[in-house]
């Protein structure tokens, strides 16, 4: 196992009817900015509950944070923060709202244009405190220090992380996920599943407990994901999915093991260029990436085949093929299409995506840094 630091200071408040409890974790004299997205938090009453929980604290709302949050929108929120001397940010929504709020927390404490620091992944000196009420189990943003923001002017979607961006608390109420449209349920389940894959399907380093946690999360998502589609108001199912998504990306399974975020990094280009939902970019790319990288991932692919899919018969090649085919099948059972051509793109997309990878200096990538331009091209061609 590699050396590691494990640090996760976010308090999780889990369960139904708990929004009132957030008040205990926000200073009495805080001046709060409540951030939300396109309106689901308002429509389904979550914003009213949050307002009630804040009691007499000063608060202002900032709505309209779009999916894959945009730099320009978030800078408008920064102006609201400054105008109202805000010192606490409360995000109510999915990963986009939470990520956007992390950006606001950083940019509000930074003099000048923060994008150069953000895109070069330099450390922060200061950030505002954040809390979140998460309404979409998917990204893990509620208990991690990552934020993904899109600069539309530059065509750049980029992930950033800094320990100052961990939320102080994450309120996870599984009943809040009942209103999600089926596509967002599917997106969330497969995003969490692929977060696990990218921290697990690399090469063995005797990370025995990390592997078992990872396999447990994947098996849970495989069992519960389809149930959330057929039985949306099943509290036990939603609870299992909510907690799985959080554990998939809170640092636990990443500790001491190699990681391969190539599917995510290439996927962000598909969102930046064509607006394809985050999770959908991943299901397009992952099966082909696993095929192309099957030699360097051989041992873990065989372990995945056996422990997650119970594939124990046949030679090694057929077990690996079987596991990759089952993975694709699962994404399709969740209702997601797994080819780039399914999303209305022509073949020229392949060159455009490669150009972005070069422009933003993202190659080579992978746990062994062996995905170069040619391999990325093969992955994209096979994903079409
Ligand atoms: O905007 P509103 O009206 O709230 O509607 C949203 C949005 O349309 C809706 N929604 C959320 N909760 C709902 C709901 N609708 C009904 N009922 C509810 N309870 O769902 C839609 C999608 O929301 P969004 O927040 O965009 O989805 P998600 O949570 O999947 O977040 C995606 C973003 O997170 C980034 C992605 O790149 C993308 O920008 N990621 C962040 C990560 C992190 N911070 O660690 C890691 C991930 O890999 C990912 O990259
Ligand atoms: Zn993701």
GROMACS .gro file of C-alpha atoms and ligand atoms in nm:
model
  435
    1UNK     CA    1   0.000   0.000   0.000
    2UNK     CA    2   0.124   0.353  -0.072
    3UNK     CA    3   0.178   0.610   0.204
    4UNK     CA    4  -0.123   0.834   0.251
    5UNK     CA    5  -0.286   1.114   0.452
    6UNK     CA    6  -0.652   1.057   0.519
    7UNK     CA    7  -0.841   1.374   0.612
    8UNK     CA    8  -1.214   1.426   0.596
    9UNK     CA    9  -1.356   1.688   0.831
   10UNK     CA   10  -1.714   1.698   0.693
   11UNK     CA   11  -1.992   1.613   0.938
   12UNK     CA   12  -2.266   1.401   0.781
   13UNK     CA   13  -2.624   1.456   0.902
   14UNK     CA   14  -2.810   1.161   0.752
   15UNK     CA   15  -3.178   1.079   0.752
   16UNK     CA   16  -3.532   1.195   0.686
   17UNK     CA   17  -3.669   1.515   0.836
   18UNK     CA   18  -3.334   1.645   0.956
   19UNK     CA   19  -3.301   1.979   0.775
   20UNK     CA   20  -3.382   2.159   1.101
   21UNK     CA   21  -3.060   2.013   1.247
   22UNK     CA   22  -2.836   2.218   1.016
   23UNK     CA   23  -2.896   2.516   1.246
   24UNK     CA   24  -2.671   2.359   1.510
   25UNK     CA   25  -2.378   2.378   1.271
   26UNK     CA   26  -2.412   2.734   1.141
   27UNK     CA   27  -2.300   3.017   1.372
   28UNK     CA   28  -2.592   3.212   1.527
   29UNK     CA   29  -2.457   3.539   1.388
   30UNK     CA   30  -2.370   3.402   1.040
   31UNK     CA   31  -2.465   3.601   0.733
   32UNK     CA   32  -2.573   3.328   0.494
   33UNK     CA   33  -2.595   3.301   0.116
   34UNK     CA   34  -2.825   3.015   0.013
   35UNK     CA   35  -2.730   2.888  -0.332
   36UNK     CA   36  -2.945   2.668  -0.553
   37UNK     CA   37  -2.987   2.553  -0.911
   38UNK     CA   38  -3.258   2.576  -1.174
   39UNK     CA   39  -3.551   2.557  -0.935
   40UNK     CA   40  -3.597   2.199  -0.809
   41UNK     CA   41  -3.506   2.303  -0.453
   42UNK     CA   42  -3.772   2.573  -0.462
   43UNK     CA   43  -4.034   2.361  -0.636
   44UNK     CA   44  -4.011   2.071  -0.391
   45UNK     CA   45  -4.006   2.281  -0.074
   46UNK     CA   46  -3.646   2.221   0.032
   47UNK     CA   47  -3.560   2.591   0.022
   48UNK     CA   48  -3.849   2.672   0.254
   49UNK     CA   49  -3.728   2.411   0.501
   50UNK     CA   50  -3.377   2.554   0.484
   51UNK     CA   51  -3.506   2.908   0.542
   52UNK     CA   52  -3.706   2.788   0.842
   53UNK     CA   53  -3.398   2.614   0.985
   54UNK     CA   54  -3.194   2.936   0.959
   55UNK     CA   55  -3.442   3.117   1.184
   56UNK     CA   56  -3.350   3.481   1.235
   57UNK     CA   57  -3.007   3.464   1.073
   58UNK     CA   58  -2.948   3.714   0.793
   59UNK     CA   59  -2.980   3.533   0.458
   60UNK     CA   60  -2.988   3.605   0.086
   61UNK     CA   61  -3.068   3.359  -0.195
   62UNK     CA   62  -2.876   3.307  -0.517
   63UNK     CA   63  -3.052   3.076  -0.764
   64UNK     CA   64  -2.981   2.979  -1.123
   65UNK     CA   65  -2.657   2.785  -1.084
   66UNK     CA   66  -2.672   2.574  -1.399
   67UNK     CA   67  -2.566   2.211  -1.442
   68UNK     CA   68  -2.190   2.197  -1.495
   69UNK     CA   69  -2.169   2.537  -1.323
   70UNK     CA   70  -2.029   2.827  -1.517
   71UNK     CA   71  -1.756   3.064  -1.404
   72UNK     CA   72  -1.960   3.370  -1.516
   73UNK     CA   73  -2.267   3.274  -1.314
   74UNK     CA   74  -2.059   3.198  -1.007
   75UNK     CA   75  -1.880   3.533  -1.028
   76UNK     CA   76  -2.224   3.699  -1.006
   77UNK     CA   77  -2.275   3.514  -0.679
   78UNK     CA   78  -1.935   3.637  -0.560
   79UNK     CA   79  -2.061   3.995  -0.612
   80UNK     CA   80  -2.368   3.915  -0.398
   81UNK     CA   81  -2.139   3.777  -0.126
   82UNK     CA   82  -1.934   4.096  -0.120
   83UNK     CA   83  -2.237   4.326  -0.133
   84UNK     CA   84  -2.397   4.157   0.168
   85UNK     CA   85  -2.085   4.076   0.375
   86UNK     CA   86  -2.175   3.706   0.359
   87UNK     CA   87  -1.961   3.472   0.572
   88UNK     CA   88  -2.137   3.136   0.530
   89UNK     CA   89  -2.252   2.960   0.211
   90UNK     CA   90  -2.531   2.705   0.215
   91UNK     CA   91  -2.567   2.499  -0.103
   92UNK     CA   92  -2.903   2.331  -0.171
   93UNK     CA   93  -2.904   2.098  -0.472
   94UNK     CA   94  -2.694   1.848  -0.664
   95UNK     CA   95  -2.324   1.830  -0.740
   96UNK     CA   96  -2.336   2.134  -0.967
   97UNK     CA   97  -2.469   2.360  -0.692
   98UNK     CA   98  -2.227   2.222  -0.433
   99UNK     CA   99  -1.928   2.250  -0.669
  100UNK     CA  100  -2.034   2.599  -0.774
  101UNK     CA  101  -2.064   2.700  -0.411
  102UNK     CA  102  -1.712   2.575  -0.340
  103UNK     CA  103  -1.590   2.798  -0.621
  104UNK     CA  104  -1.780   3.096  -0.476
  105UNK     CA  105  -1.624   3.023  -0.136
  106UNK     CA  106  -1.277   3.043  -0.289
  107UNK     CA  107  -1.332   3.332  -0.530
  108UNK     CA  108  -1.497   3.552  -0.266
  109UNK     CA  109  -1.174   3.545  -0.065
  110UNK     CA  110  -0.942   3.602  -0.358
  111UNK     CA  111  -0.836   3.940  -0.496
  112UNK     CA  112  -0.833   3.949  -0.874
  113UNK     CA  113  -0.913   3.682  -1.132
  114UNK     CA  114  -0.906   3.341  -0.964
  115UNK     CA  115  -0.921   3.136  -1.288
  116UNK     CA  116  -0.542   3.114  -1.346
  117UNK     CA  117  -0.496   2.977  -0.992
  118UNK     CA  118  -0.794   2.743  -1.033
  119UNK     CA  119  -0.696   2.603  -1.371
  120UNK     CA  120  -0.333   2.555  -1.262
  121UNK     CA  121  -0.451   2.387  -0.940
  122UNK     CA  122  -0.259   2.614  -0.705
  123UNK     CA  123  -0.349   2.617  -0.334
  124UNK     CA  124  -0.592   2.859  -0.171
  125UNK     CA  125  -0.504   3.083   0.123
  126UNK     CA  126  -0.860   3.129   0.240
  127UNK     CA  127  -1.219   3.028   0.165
  128UNK     CA  128  -1.561   3.093   0.317
  129UNK     CA  129  -1.730   2.820   0.520
  130UNK     CA  130  -1.977   2.601   0.333
  131UNK     CA  131  -2.258   2.368   0.435
  132UNK     CA  132  -2.474   2.168   0.197
  133UNK     CA  133  -2.813   2.006   0.166
  134UNK     CA  134  -2.755   1.748  -0.106
  135UNK     CA  135  -3.054   1.650  -0.321
  136UNK     CA  136  -2.884   1.422  -0.577
  137UNK     CA  137  -2.665   1.129  -0.474
  138UNK     CA  138  -2.393   1.108  -0.739
  139UNK     CA  139  -2.080   1.315  -0.724
  140UNK     CA  140  -1.969   1.281  -0.362
  141UNK     CA  141  -1.911   1.657  -0.363
  142UNK     CA  142  -2.100   1.681  -0.033
  143UNK     CA  143  -1.808   1.537   0.165
  144UNK     CA  144  -1.507   1.603  -0.054
  145UNK     CA  145  -1.284   1.898  -0.140
  146UNK     CA  146  -1.328   1.878  -0.518
  147UNK     CA  147  -1.508   2.128  -0.739
  148UNK     CA  148  -1.558   2.107  -1.115
  149UNK     CA  149  -1.631   2.435  -1.292
  150UNK     CA  150  -1.671   2.526  -1.659
  151UNK     CA  151  -1.525   2.842  -1.810
  152UNK     CA  152  -1.741   2.875  -2.120
  153UNK     CA  153  -1.529   3.155  -2.264
  154UNK     CA  154  -1.229   2.921  -2.274
  155UNK     CA  155  -1.424   2.600  -2.343
  156UNK     CA  156  -1.258   2.453  -2.033
  157UNK     CA  157  -1.419   2.224  -1.775
  158UNK     CA  158  -1.175   2.158  -1.501
  159UNK     CA  159  -1.159   1.991  -1.162
  160UNK     CA  160  -0.991   2.161  -0.868
  161UNK     CA  161  -0.935   2.055  -0.510
  162UNK     CA  162  -0.820   2.221  -0.191
  163UNK     CA  163  -0.868   2.111   0.172
  164UNK     CA  164  -1.033   2.448   0.248
  165UNK     CA  165  -1.325   2.341   0.029
  166UNK     CA  166  -1.453   2.052   0.243
  167UNK     CA  167  -1.808   2.142   0.350
  168UNK     CA  168  -1.851   2.184   0.728
  169UNK     CA  169  -2.155   1.958   0.706
  170UNK     CA  170  -2.357   1.761   0.452
  171UNK     CA  171  -2.727   1.705   0.511
  172UNK     CA  172  -2.830   1.384   0.333
  173UNK     CA  173  -3.203   1.318   0.340
  174UNK     CA  174  -3.283   1.020   0.116
  175UNK     CA  175  -3.647   1.132   0.081
  176UNK     CA  176  -3.524   1.443  -0.101
  177UNK     CA  177  -3.415   1.217  -0.387
  178UNK     CA  178  -3.770   1.084  -0.456
  179UNK     CA  179  -3.838   1.372  -0.695
  180UNK     CA  180  -3.538   1.306  -0.920
  181UNK     CA  181  -3.622   1.229  -1.283
  182UNK     CA  182  -3.523   0.874  -1.387
  183UNK     CA  183  -3.230   1.001  -1.596
  184UNK     CA  184  -3.080   1.179  -1.295
  185UNK     CA  185  -3.127   0.867  -1.081
  186UNK     CA  186  -2.938   0.670  -1.344
  187UNK     CA  187  -2.674   0.938  -1.383
  188UNK     CA  188  -2.615   0.941  -1.009
  189UNK     CA  189  -2.587   0.564  -0.969
  190UNK     CA  190  -2.345   0.521  -1.259
  191UNK     CA  191  -2.137   0.827  -1.165
  192UNK     CA  192  -2.084   0.682  -0.817
  193UNK     CA  193  -2.015   0.336  -0.965
  194UNK     CA  194  -1.750   0.479  -1.198
  195UNK     CA  195  -1.591   0.680  -0.915
  196UNK     CA  196  -1.533   0.346  -0.747
  197UNK     CA  197  -1.398   0.190  -1.066
  198UNK     CA  198  -1.147   0.470  -1.115
  199UNK     CA  199  -1.002   0.412  -0.770
  200UNK     CA  200  -1.015   0.033  -0.794
  201UNK     CA  201  -0.947  -0.086  -1.149
  202UNK     CA  202  -0.577  -0.008  -1.166
  203UNK     CA  203  -0.312  -0.250  -1.032
  204UNK     CA  204  -0.291  -0.433  -0.699
  205UNK     CA  205  -0.095  -0.282  -0.410
  206UNK     CA  206  -0.234  -0.509  -0.136
  207UNK     CA  207  -0.505  -0.252  -0.060
  208UNK     CA  208  -0.716  -0.531   0.077
  209UNK     CA  209  -0.961  -0.330   0.281
  210UNK     CA  210  -0.992  -0.057   0.016
  211UNK     CA  211  -1.072  -0.327  -0.242
  212UNK     CA  212  -1.339  -0.485  -0.022
  213UNK     CA  213  -1.498  -0.146   0.050
  214UNK     CA  214  -1.492  -0.068  -0.322
  215UNK     CA  215  -1.648  -0.402  -0.414
  216UNK     CA  216  -1.915  -0.355  -0.145
  217UNK     CA  217  -2.010  -0.014  -0.282
  218UNK     CA  218  -2.025  -0.146  -0.639
  219UNK     CA  219  -2.237  -0.447  -0.542
  220UNK     CA  220  -2.474  -0.220  -0.351
  221UNK     CA  221  -2.515   0.014  -0.648
  222UNK     CA  222  -2.569  -0.281  -0.884
  223UNK     CA  223  -2.842  -0.421  -0.660
  224UNK     CA  224  -3.011  -0.097  -0.558
  225UNK     CA  225  -2.975   0.116  -0.874
  226UNK     CA  226  -3.245  -0.062  -1.077
  227UNK     CA  227  -3.474  -0.071  -0.771
  228UNK     CA  228  -3.458   0.309  -0.742
  229UNK     CA  229  -3.596   0.328  -1.097
  230UNK     CA  230  -3.880   0.079  -1.041
  231UNK     CA  231  -3.964   0.179  -0.682
  232UNK     CA  232  -3.869   0.548  -0.648
  233UNK     CA  233  -4.012   0.608  -0.301
  234UNK     CA  234  -3.842   0.315  -0.130
  235UNK     CA  235  -3.656   0.475   0.161
  236UNK     CA  236  -3.418   0.185   0.218
  237UNK     CA  237  -3.313   0.179  -0.147
  238UNK     CA  238  -3.260   0.555  -0.159
  239UNK     CA  239  -3.064   0.545   0.167
  240UNK     CA  240  -2.833   0.276   0.034
  241UNK     CA  241  -2.771   0.471  -0.286
  242UNK     CA  242  -2.719   0.801  -0.104
  243UNK     CA  243  -2.460   0.659   0.135
  244UNK     CA  244  -2.288   0.464  -0.144
  245UNK     CA  245  -2.244   0.778  -0.352
  246UNK     CA  246  -2.092   0.962  -0.056
  247UNK     CA  247  -1.854   0.680   0.035
  248UNK     CA  248  -1.750   0.639  -0.328
  249UNK     CA  249  -1.574   0.975  -0.332
  250UNK     CA  250  -1.494   1.090   0.020
  251UNK     CA  251  -1.132   0.971   0.017
  252UNK     CA  252  -1.193   0.639   0.195
  253UNK     CA  253  -1.135   0.399  -0.095
  254UNK     CA  254  -0.866   0.620  -0.249
  255UNK     CA  255  -0.634   0.596   0.051
  256UNK     CA  256  -0.306   0.430  -0.037
  257UNK     CA  257  -0.403   0.297  -0.381
  258UNK     CA  258  -0.327   0.401  -0.740
  259UNK     CA  259  -0.603   0.590  -0.921
  260UNK     CA  260  -0.696   0.638  -1.284
  261UNK     CA  261  -0.920   0.938  -1.351
  262UNK     CA  262  -0.885   0.918  -1.732
  263UNK     CA  263  -1.251   0.841  -1.796
  264UNK     CA  264  -1.346   1.154  -1.600
  265UNK     CA  265  -1.081   1.374  -1.757
  266UNK     CA  266  -1.172   1.276  -2.112
  267UNK     CA  267  -1.541   1.284  -2.016
  268UNK     CA  268  -1.518   1.648  -1.906
  269UNK     CA  269  -1.421   1.736  -2.266
  270UNK     CA  270  -1.741   1.575  -2.395
  271UNK     CA  271  -1.943   1.789  -2.156
  272UNK     CA  272  -1.746   2.106  -2.234
  273UNK     CA  273  -1.779   2.055  -2.609
  274UNK     CA  274  -2.126   1.900  -2.647
  275UNK     CA  275  -2.307   1.947  -2.316
  276UNK     CA  276  -2.347   1.572  -2.262
  277UNK     CA  277  -2.442   1.497  -1.897
  278UNK     CA  278  -2.140   1.414  -1.683
  279UNK     CA  279  -2.240   1.053  -1.607
  280UNK     CA  280  -2.330   0.988  -1.969
  281UNK     CA  281  -1.982   1.088  -2.083
  282UNK     CA  282  -1.847   0.824  -1.847
  283UNK     CA  283  -2.064   0.537  -1.972
  284UNK     CA  284  -1.964   0.623  -2.329
  285UNK     CA  285  -1.593   0.602  -2.249
  286UNK     CA  286  -1.539   0.351  -1.971
  287UNK     CA  287  -1.606   0.019  -2.152
  288UNK     CA  288  -1.362   0.110  -2.431
  289UNK     CA  289  -1.103   0.244  -2.189
  290UNK     CA  290  -1.110  -0.085  -1.999
  291UNK     CA  291  -1.064  -0.276  -2.328
  292UNK     CA  292  -0.770  -0.063  -2.438
  293UNK     CA  293  -0.607  -0.078  -2.093
  294UNK     CA  294  -0.678  -0.447  -2.032
  295UNK     CA  295  -0.310  -0.546  -2.015
  296UNK     CA  296  -0.211  -0.291  -1.752
  297UNK     CA  297  -0.531  -0.354  -1.554
  298UNK     CA  298  -0.531  -0.733  -1.602
  299UNK     CA  299  -0.506  -0.847  -1.240
  300UNK     CA  300  -0.768  -0.607  -1.110
  301UNK     CA  301  -0.999  -0.677  -1.406
  302UNK     CA  302  -0.987  -1.047  -1.317
  303UNK     CA  303  -1.057  -0.967  -0.951
  304UNK     CA  304  -1.346  -0.740  -1.058
  305UNK     CA  305  -1.486  -1.014  -1.284
  306UNK     CA  306  -1.483  -1.265  -1.000
  307UNK     CA  307  -1.586  -1.059  -0.700
  308UNK     CA  308  -1.833  -0.817  -0.857
  309UNK     CA  309  -1.977  -1.021  -1.145
  310UNK     CA  310  -1.914  -1.373  -1.019
  311UNK     CA  311  -1.741  -1.466  -1.345
  312UNK     CA  312  -1.512  -1.757  -1.259
  313UNK     CA  313  -1.535  -1.986  -1.561
  314UNK     CA  314  -1.334  -1.966  -1.881
  315UNK     CA  315  -0.988  -1.835  -1.966
  316UNK     CA  316  -0.860  -1.496  -1.855
  317UNK     CA  317  -0.945  -1.319  -2.180
  318UNK     CA  318  -1.305  -1.432  -2.179
  319UNK     CA  319  -1.349  -1.341  -1.809
  320UNK     CA  320  -1.222  -0.989  -1.876
  321UNK     CA  321  -1.444  -0.956  -2.183
  322UNK     CA  322  -1.736  -1.083  -1.977
  323UNK     CA  323  -1.681  -0.827  -1.699
  324UNK     CA  324  -1.656  -0.538  -1.945
  325UNK     CA  325  -1.971  -0.654  -2.127
  326UNK     CA  326  -2.160  -0.684  -1.796
  327UNK     CA  327  -2.050  -0.333  -1.700
  328UNK     CA  328  -2.190  -0.190  -2.024
  329UNK     CA  329  -2.508  -0.392  -1.978
  330UNK     CA  330  -2.558  -0.244  -1.630
  331UNK     CA  331  -2.536   0.112  -1.766
  332UNK     CA  332  -2.793   0.020  -2.029
  333UNK     CA  333  -3.024  -0.143  -1.771
  334UNK     CA  334  -3.013   0.193  -1.590
  335UNK     CA  335  -3.145   0.347  -1.913
  336UNK     CA  336  -2.827   0.516  -2.040
  337UNK     CA  337  -2.693   0.487  -2.393
  338UNK     CA  338  -2.328   0.387  -2.409
  339UNK     CA  339  -2.204   0.508  -2.750
  340UNK     CA  340  -2.095   0.858  -2.851
  341UNK     CA  341  -2.297   0.815  -3.172
  342UNK     CA  342  -2.612   0.770  -2.957
  343UNK     CA  343  -2.577   1.132  -2.845
  344UNK     CA  344  -2.607   1.289  -3.190
  345UNK     CA  345  -2.237   1.350  -3.249
  346UNK     CA  346  -2.062   1.296  -3.579
  347UNK     CA  347  -1.722   1.126  -3.606
  348UNK     CA  348  -1.545   1.463  -3.621
  349UNK     CA  349  -1.606   1.478  -3.245
  350UNK     CA  350  -1.314   1.239  -3.196
  351UNK     CA  351  -1.061   1.490  -3.333
  352UNK     CA  352  -1.222   1.779  -3.145
  353UNK     CA  353  -1.196   1.592  -2.816
  354UNK     CA  354  -0.833   1.499  -2.885
  355UNK     CA  355  -0.759   1.861  -2.965
  356UNK     CA  356  -0.901   1.967  -2.627
  357UNK     CA  357  -0.691   1.706  -2.448
  358UNK     CA  358  -0.383   1.852  -2.610
  359UNK     CA  359  -0.484   2.215  -2.569
  360UNK     CA  360  -0.530   2.173  -2.195
  361UNK     CA  361  -0.216   1.962  -2.166
  362UNK     CA  362  -0.395   1.658  -2.024
  363UNK     CA  363  -0.197   1.380  -2.189
  364UNK     CA  364  -0.055   1.136  -2.098
  365UNK     CA  365  -0.293   1.007  -1.832
  366UNK     CA  366  -0.385   0.687  -1.648
  367UNK     CA  367  -0.241   0.520  -1.338
  368UNK     CA  368   0.077   0.444  -1.534
  369UNK     CA  369   0.064   0.758  -1.749
  370UNK     CA  370   0.042   0.533  -2.054
  371UNK     CA  371  -0.267   0.680  -2.220
  372UNK     CA  372  -0.103   0.898  -2.481
  373UNK     CA  373  -0.254   1.063  -2.787
  374UNK     CA  374  -0.274   0.739  -2.988
  375UNK     CA  375  -0.436   0.543  -2.709
  376UNK     CA  376  -0.681   0.822  -2.637
  377UNK     CA  377  -0.770   0.816  -3.007
  378UNK     CA  378  -0.826   0.440  -2.997
  379UNK     CA  379  -1.046   0.474  -2.687
  380UNK     CA  380  -1.253   0.747  -2.851
  381UNK     CA  381  -1.282   0.556  -3.180
  382UNK     CA  382  -1.400   0.244  -2.996
  383UNK     CA  383  -1.645   0.455  -2.793
  384UNK     CA  384  -1.811   0.596  -3.104
  385LIG     O1  385  -3.087   2.269  -1.109
  385LIG     P1  386  -3.201   2.204  -1.042
  385LIG     O2  387  -3.332   2.266  -1.070
  385LIG     O3  388  -3.178   2.183  -0.895
  385LIG     O4  389  -3.217   2.056  -1.109
  385LIG     C1  390  -3.116   1.960  -1.106
  385LIG     C2  391  -3.047   1.943  -1.240
  385LIG     O5  392  -3.134   1.972  -1.345
  385LIG     C3  393  -3.179   1.825  -1.085
  385LIG     N1  394  -3.204   1.791  -0.945
  385LIG     C4  395  -3.115   1.789  -0.842
  385LIG     N2  396  -3.175   1.744  -0.731
  385LIG     C5  397  -3.305   1.718  -0.763
  385LIG     C6  398  -3.323   1.749  -0.899
  385LIG     N3  399  -3.442   1.733  -0.961
  385LIG     C7  400  -3.544   1.684  -0.889
  385LIG     N4  401  -3.533   1.650  -0.758
  385LIG     C8  402  -3.414   1.665  -0.692
  385LIG     N5  403  -3.402   1.626  -0.565
  385LIG     O6  404  -3.085   1.734  -1.139
  385LIG     C9  405  -3.017   1.795  -1.248
  385LIG    C10  406  -2.868   1.763  -1.243
  385LIG     O7  407  -2.811   1.825  -1.130
  385LIG     P2  408  -2.652   1.835  -1.116
  385LIG     O8  409  -2.624   1.898  -0.985
  385LIG     O9  410  -2.594   1.898  -1.237
  385LIG    O10  411  -2.607   1.681  -1.117
  385LIG     P3  412  -2.490   1.608  -1.046
  385LIG    O11  413  -2.513   1.596  -0.901
  385LIG    O12  414  -2.473   1.484  -1.123
  385LIG    O13  415  -2.364   1.704  -1.064
  385LIG    C11  416  -2.290   1.707  -1.183
  385LIG    C12  417  -2.173   1.801  -1.170
  385LIG    O14  418  -2.081   1.756  -1.069
  385LIG    C13  419  -1.949   1.743  -1.125
  385LIG    C14  420  -1.979   1.711  -1.268
  385LIG    O15  421  -1.867   1.730  -1.351
  385LIG    C15  422  -2.091   1.806  -1.299
  385LIG    O16  423  -2.044   1.935  -1.324
  385LIG     N6  424  -1.871   1.644  -1.049
  385LIG    C16  425  -1.825   1.679  -0.928
  385LIG    C17  426  -1.743   1.598  -0.854
  385LIG    C18  427  -1.693   1.635  -0.721
  385LIG     N7  428  -1.716   1.757  -0.675
  385LIG    O17  429  -1.627   1.556  -0.654
  385LIG    C19  430  -1.699   1.466  -0.904
  385LIG    C20  431  -1.781   1.418  -1.018
  385LIG    O18  432  -1.705   1.321  -1.088
  385LIG    C21  433  -1.825   1.523  -1.113
  385LIG    O19  434  -1.722   1.557  -1.204
  386LIG    ZN1  435  -1.809   1.170  -1.170
   0.00000   0.00000   0.00000
